[in-house]
Short mmCIF file of C-alpha atoms in Angstrom, two decimals:
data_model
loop_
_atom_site.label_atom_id
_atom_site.label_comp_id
_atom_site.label_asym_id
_atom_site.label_seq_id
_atom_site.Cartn_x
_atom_site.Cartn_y
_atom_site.Cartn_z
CA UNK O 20 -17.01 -86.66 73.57
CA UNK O 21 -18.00 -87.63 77.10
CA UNK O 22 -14.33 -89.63 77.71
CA UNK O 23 -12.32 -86.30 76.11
CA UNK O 24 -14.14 -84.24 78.63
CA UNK O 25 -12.94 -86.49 81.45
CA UNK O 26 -9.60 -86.74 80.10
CA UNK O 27 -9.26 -82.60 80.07
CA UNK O 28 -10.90 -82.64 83.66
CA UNK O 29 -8.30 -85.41 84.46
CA UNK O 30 -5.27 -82.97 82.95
CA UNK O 31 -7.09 -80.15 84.81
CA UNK O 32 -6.89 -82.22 88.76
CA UNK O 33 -3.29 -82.86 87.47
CA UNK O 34 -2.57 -79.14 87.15
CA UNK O 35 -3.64 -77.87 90.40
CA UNK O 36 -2.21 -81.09 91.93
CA UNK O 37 1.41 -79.27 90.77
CA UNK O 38 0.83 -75.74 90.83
CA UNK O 39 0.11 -76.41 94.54
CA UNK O 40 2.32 -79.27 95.39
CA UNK O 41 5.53 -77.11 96.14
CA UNK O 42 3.57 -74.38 99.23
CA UNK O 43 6.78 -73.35 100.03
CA UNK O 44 7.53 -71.87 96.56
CA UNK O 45 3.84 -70.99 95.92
CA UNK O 46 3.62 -68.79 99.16
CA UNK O 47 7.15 -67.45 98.19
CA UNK O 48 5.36 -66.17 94.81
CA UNK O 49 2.54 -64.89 96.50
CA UNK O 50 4.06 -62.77 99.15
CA UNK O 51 5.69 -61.00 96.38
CA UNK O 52 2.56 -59.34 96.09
CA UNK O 53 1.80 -56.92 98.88
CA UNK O 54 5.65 -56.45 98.86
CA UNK O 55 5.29 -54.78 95.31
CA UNK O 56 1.90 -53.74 96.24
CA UNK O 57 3.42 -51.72 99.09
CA UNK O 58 6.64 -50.10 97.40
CA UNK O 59 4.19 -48.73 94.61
CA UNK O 60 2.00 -47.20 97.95
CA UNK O 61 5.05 -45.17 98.68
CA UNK O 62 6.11 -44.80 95.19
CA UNK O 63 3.31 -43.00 94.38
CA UNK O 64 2.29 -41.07 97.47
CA UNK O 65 5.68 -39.18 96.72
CA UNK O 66 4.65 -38.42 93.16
CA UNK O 67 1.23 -37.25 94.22
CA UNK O 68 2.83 -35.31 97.21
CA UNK O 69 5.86 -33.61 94.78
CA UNK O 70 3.09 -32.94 91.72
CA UNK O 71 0.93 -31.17 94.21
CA UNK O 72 -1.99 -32.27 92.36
CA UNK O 73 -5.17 -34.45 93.41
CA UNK O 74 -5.21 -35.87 89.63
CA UNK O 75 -3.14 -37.35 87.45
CA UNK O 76 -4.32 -39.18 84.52
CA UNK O 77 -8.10 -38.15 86.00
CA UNK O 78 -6.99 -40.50 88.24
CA UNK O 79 -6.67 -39.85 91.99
CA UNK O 80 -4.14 -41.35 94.46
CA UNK O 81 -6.13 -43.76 95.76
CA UNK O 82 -7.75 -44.68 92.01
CA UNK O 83 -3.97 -45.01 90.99
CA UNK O 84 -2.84 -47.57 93.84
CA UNK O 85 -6.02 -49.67 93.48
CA UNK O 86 -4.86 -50.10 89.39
CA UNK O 87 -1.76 -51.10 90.67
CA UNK O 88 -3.07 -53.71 93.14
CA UNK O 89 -5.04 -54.87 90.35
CA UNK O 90 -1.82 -54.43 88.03
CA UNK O 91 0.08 -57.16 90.71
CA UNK O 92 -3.16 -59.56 90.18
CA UNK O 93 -3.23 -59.34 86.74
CA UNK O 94 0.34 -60.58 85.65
CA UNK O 95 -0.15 -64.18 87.29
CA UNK O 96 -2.63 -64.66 84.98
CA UNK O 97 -1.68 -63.03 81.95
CA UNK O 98 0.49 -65.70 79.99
CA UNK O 99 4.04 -64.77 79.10
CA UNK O 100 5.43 -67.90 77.70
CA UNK O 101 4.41 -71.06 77.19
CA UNK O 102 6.09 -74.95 76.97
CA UNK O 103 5.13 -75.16 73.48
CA UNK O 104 8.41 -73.78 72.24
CA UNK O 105 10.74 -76.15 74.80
CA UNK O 106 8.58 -78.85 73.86
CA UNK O 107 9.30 -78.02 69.84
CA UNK O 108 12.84 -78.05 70.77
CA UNK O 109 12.93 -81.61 72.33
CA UNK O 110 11.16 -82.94 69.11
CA UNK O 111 8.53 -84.17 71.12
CA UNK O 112 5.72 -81.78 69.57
CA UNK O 113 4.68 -85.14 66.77
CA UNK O 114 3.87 -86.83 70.25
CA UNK O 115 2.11 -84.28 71.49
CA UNK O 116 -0.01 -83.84 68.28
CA UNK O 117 -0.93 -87.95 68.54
CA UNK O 118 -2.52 -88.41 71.36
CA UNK O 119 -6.11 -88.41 71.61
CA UNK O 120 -6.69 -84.75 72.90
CA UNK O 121 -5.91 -81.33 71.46
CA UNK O 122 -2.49 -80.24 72.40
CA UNK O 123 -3.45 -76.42 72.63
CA UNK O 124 -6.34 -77.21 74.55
CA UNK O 125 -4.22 -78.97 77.15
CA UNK O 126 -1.62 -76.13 76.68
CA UNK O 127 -4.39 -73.71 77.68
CA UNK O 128 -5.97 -75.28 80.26
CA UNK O 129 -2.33 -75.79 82.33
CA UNK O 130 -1.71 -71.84 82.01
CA UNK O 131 -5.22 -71.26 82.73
CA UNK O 132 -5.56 -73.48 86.07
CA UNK O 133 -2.01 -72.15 87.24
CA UNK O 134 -2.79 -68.76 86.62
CA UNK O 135 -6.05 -68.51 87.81
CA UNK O 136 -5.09 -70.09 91.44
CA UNK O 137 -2.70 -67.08 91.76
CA UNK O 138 -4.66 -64.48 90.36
CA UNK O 139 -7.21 -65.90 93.21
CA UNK O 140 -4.90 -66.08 95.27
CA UNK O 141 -3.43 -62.20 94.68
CA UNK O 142 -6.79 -60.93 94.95
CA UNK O 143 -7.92 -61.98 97.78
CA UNK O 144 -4.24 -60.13 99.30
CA UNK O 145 -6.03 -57.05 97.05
CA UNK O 146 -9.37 -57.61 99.14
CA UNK O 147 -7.45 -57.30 102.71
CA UNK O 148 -4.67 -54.69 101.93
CA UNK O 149 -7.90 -52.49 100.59
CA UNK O 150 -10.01 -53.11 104.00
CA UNK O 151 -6.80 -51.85 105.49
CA UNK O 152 -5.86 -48.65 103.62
CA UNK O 153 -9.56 -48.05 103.35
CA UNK O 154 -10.04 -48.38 99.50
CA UNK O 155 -13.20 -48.17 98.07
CA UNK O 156 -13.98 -51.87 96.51
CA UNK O 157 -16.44 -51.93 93.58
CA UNK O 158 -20.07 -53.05 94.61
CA UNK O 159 -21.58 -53.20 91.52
CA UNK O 160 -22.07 -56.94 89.96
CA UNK O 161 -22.57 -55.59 86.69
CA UNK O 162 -19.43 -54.23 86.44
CA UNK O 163 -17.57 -57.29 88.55
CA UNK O 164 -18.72 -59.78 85.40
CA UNK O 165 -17.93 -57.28 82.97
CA UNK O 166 -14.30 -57.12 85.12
CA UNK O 167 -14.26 -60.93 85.06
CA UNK O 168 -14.64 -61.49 81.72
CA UNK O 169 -12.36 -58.76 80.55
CA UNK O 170 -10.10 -61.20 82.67
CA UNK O 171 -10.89 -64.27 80.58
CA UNK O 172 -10.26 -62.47 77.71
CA UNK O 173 -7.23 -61.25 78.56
CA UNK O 174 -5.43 -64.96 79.23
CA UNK O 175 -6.91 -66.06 76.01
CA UNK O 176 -5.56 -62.77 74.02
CA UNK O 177 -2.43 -63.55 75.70
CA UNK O 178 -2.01 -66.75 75.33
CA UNK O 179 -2.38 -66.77 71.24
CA UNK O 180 0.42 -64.41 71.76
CA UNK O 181 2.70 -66.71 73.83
CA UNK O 182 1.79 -69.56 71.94
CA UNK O 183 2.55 -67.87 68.36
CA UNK O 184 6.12 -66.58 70.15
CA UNK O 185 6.54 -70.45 71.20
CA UNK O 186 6.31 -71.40 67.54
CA UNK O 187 9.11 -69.51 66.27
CA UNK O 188 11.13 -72.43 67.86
CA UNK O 189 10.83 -74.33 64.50
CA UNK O 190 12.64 -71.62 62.37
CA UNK O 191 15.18 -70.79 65.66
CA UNK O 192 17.01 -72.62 68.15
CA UNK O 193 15.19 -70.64 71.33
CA UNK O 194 11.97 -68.24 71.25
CA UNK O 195 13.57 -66.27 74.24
CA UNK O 196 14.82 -63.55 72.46
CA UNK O 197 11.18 -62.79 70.84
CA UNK O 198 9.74 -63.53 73.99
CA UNK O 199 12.55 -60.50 76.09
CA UNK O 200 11.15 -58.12 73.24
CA UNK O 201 7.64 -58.46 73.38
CA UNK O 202 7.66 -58.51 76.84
CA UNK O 203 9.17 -55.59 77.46
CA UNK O 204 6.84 -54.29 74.39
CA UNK O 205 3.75 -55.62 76.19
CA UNK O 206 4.56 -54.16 79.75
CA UNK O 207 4.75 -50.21 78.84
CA UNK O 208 2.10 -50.61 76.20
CA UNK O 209 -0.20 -52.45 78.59
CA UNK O 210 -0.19 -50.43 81.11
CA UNK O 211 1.53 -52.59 83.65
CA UNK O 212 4.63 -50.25 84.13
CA UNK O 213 2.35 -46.81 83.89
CA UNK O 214 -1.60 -45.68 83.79
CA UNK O 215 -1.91 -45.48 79.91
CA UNK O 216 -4.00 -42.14 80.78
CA UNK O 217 -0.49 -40.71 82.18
CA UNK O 218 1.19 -41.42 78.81
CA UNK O 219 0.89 -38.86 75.88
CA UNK O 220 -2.20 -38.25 73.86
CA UNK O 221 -0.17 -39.38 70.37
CA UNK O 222 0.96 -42.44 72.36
CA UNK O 223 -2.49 -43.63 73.18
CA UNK O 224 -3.94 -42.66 70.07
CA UNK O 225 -1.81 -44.97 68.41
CA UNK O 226 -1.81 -47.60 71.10
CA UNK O 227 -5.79 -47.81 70.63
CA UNK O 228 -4.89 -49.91 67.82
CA UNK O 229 -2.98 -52.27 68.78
CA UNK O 230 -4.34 -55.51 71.25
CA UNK O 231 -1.59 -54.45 74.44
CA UNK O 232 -4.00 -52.37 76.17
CA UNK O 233 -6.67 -54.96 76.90
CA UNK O 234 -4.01 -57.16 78.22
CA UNK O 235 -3.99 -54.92 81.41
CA UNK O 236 -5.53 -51.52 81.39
CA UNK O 237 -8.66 -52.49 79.89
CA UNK O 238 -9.73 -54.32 82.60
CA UNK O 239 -8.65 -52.46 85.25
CA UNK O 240 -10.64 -49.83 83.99
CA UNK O 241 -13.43 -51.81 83.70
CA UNK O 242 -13.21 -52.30 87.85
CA UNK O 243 -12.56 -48.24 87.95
CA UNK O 244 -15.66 -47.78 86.32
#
């Protein structure tokens, strides 16, 4: 047991090694964010300013572009896709599935370490661009670990989903297509494109039973309090 666990922390230095080996293309990826971060400031200062109204959603302006900075954060380490379905492909999934570790355990831990160094990494940009528009950041610690391990759950929830998509490479020749469709599925239903409070009362009703919403909105909410 003790020699697995050094093996996965081995795999785990590996995967930080790489996601941080190219800084070029890592800062690239993370200066995406306040560039997104800031078109959705305008964005939605002229839909406030043209609805004339403080609320929308019951959620104010400032409430709105805070879920949206949160929103930006949230997508590096929500798992679209996986290797799983590339490494099906190449045949090389028998290898995989012989060496001494668990191969979705490894899988996880690779989309978990690169994930979570730019979800770090985007909220931290959250933390500064808030100190500059003036934001109120949550001060409760209660609600930060109930935020944090909405999180967690989230990349796990996600992950059985990109790793069940990355499967269907044994019955087709790519998973892509499955993968375009849910994620296009996942992003409105989530709450990553729109506030699910903005979206229609039937909408919601039936989204409430399906998993999308914790995948995004459910933690955000979490941080709104």
């Amino acid at each position: 047991m003790k020699i697995a666990y050094k093996k996965y922390l081995g795999h785990v230095k590996g995967y930080f090694s790489d996601t941080i080996a190219y800084k070029v293309q890592f800062l690239a990826s993370l200066l995406w964010y306040p560039i997104m971060l800031g078109l959705f400031v305008i964005l939605w200062n002229l839909v406030y300013n043209l609805r004339g109204d403080n609320l929308i959603g019951d959620l104010t302006l400032t409430e709105t572009l805070i879920y949206f900075g949160l929103v930006r954060a949230l997508i590096y380490i929500r798992i679209g896709k996986t290797k799983t379905s590339r490494v099906i492909i190449r045949g090389r999934l028998d290898y995989e599935l012989i060496r001494p570790m668990y191969y979705f355990i490894k899988s996880c831990l690779r989309e978990f370490v690169k994930g979570f160094i730019q979800f770090a990494a985007a909220l931290f940009f959250f933390f500064i661009i808030s100190l500059i528009f003036g934001w109120k950041l949550q001060t409760n610690i209660f609600i930060w670990i109930l935020f944090l391990v909405s999180v967690l759950l989230m990349f796990l929830l996600s992950f059985v989903f990109a790793e069940i998509l990355g499967v269907l490479a044994f019955w087709f020749k790519s998973d892509n297509p499955f993968t375009w469709l849910f994620g296009g599925i996942l992003r409105f239903s989530s709450g990553e494109l729109i506030p699910l409070s903005m979206l229609p009362i039937w909408f919601i009703t039936i989204n409430n039973y399906l998993p999308f919403k914790y995948m995004v909105a459910t933690p955000i909410y979490i941080y709104l309090n």
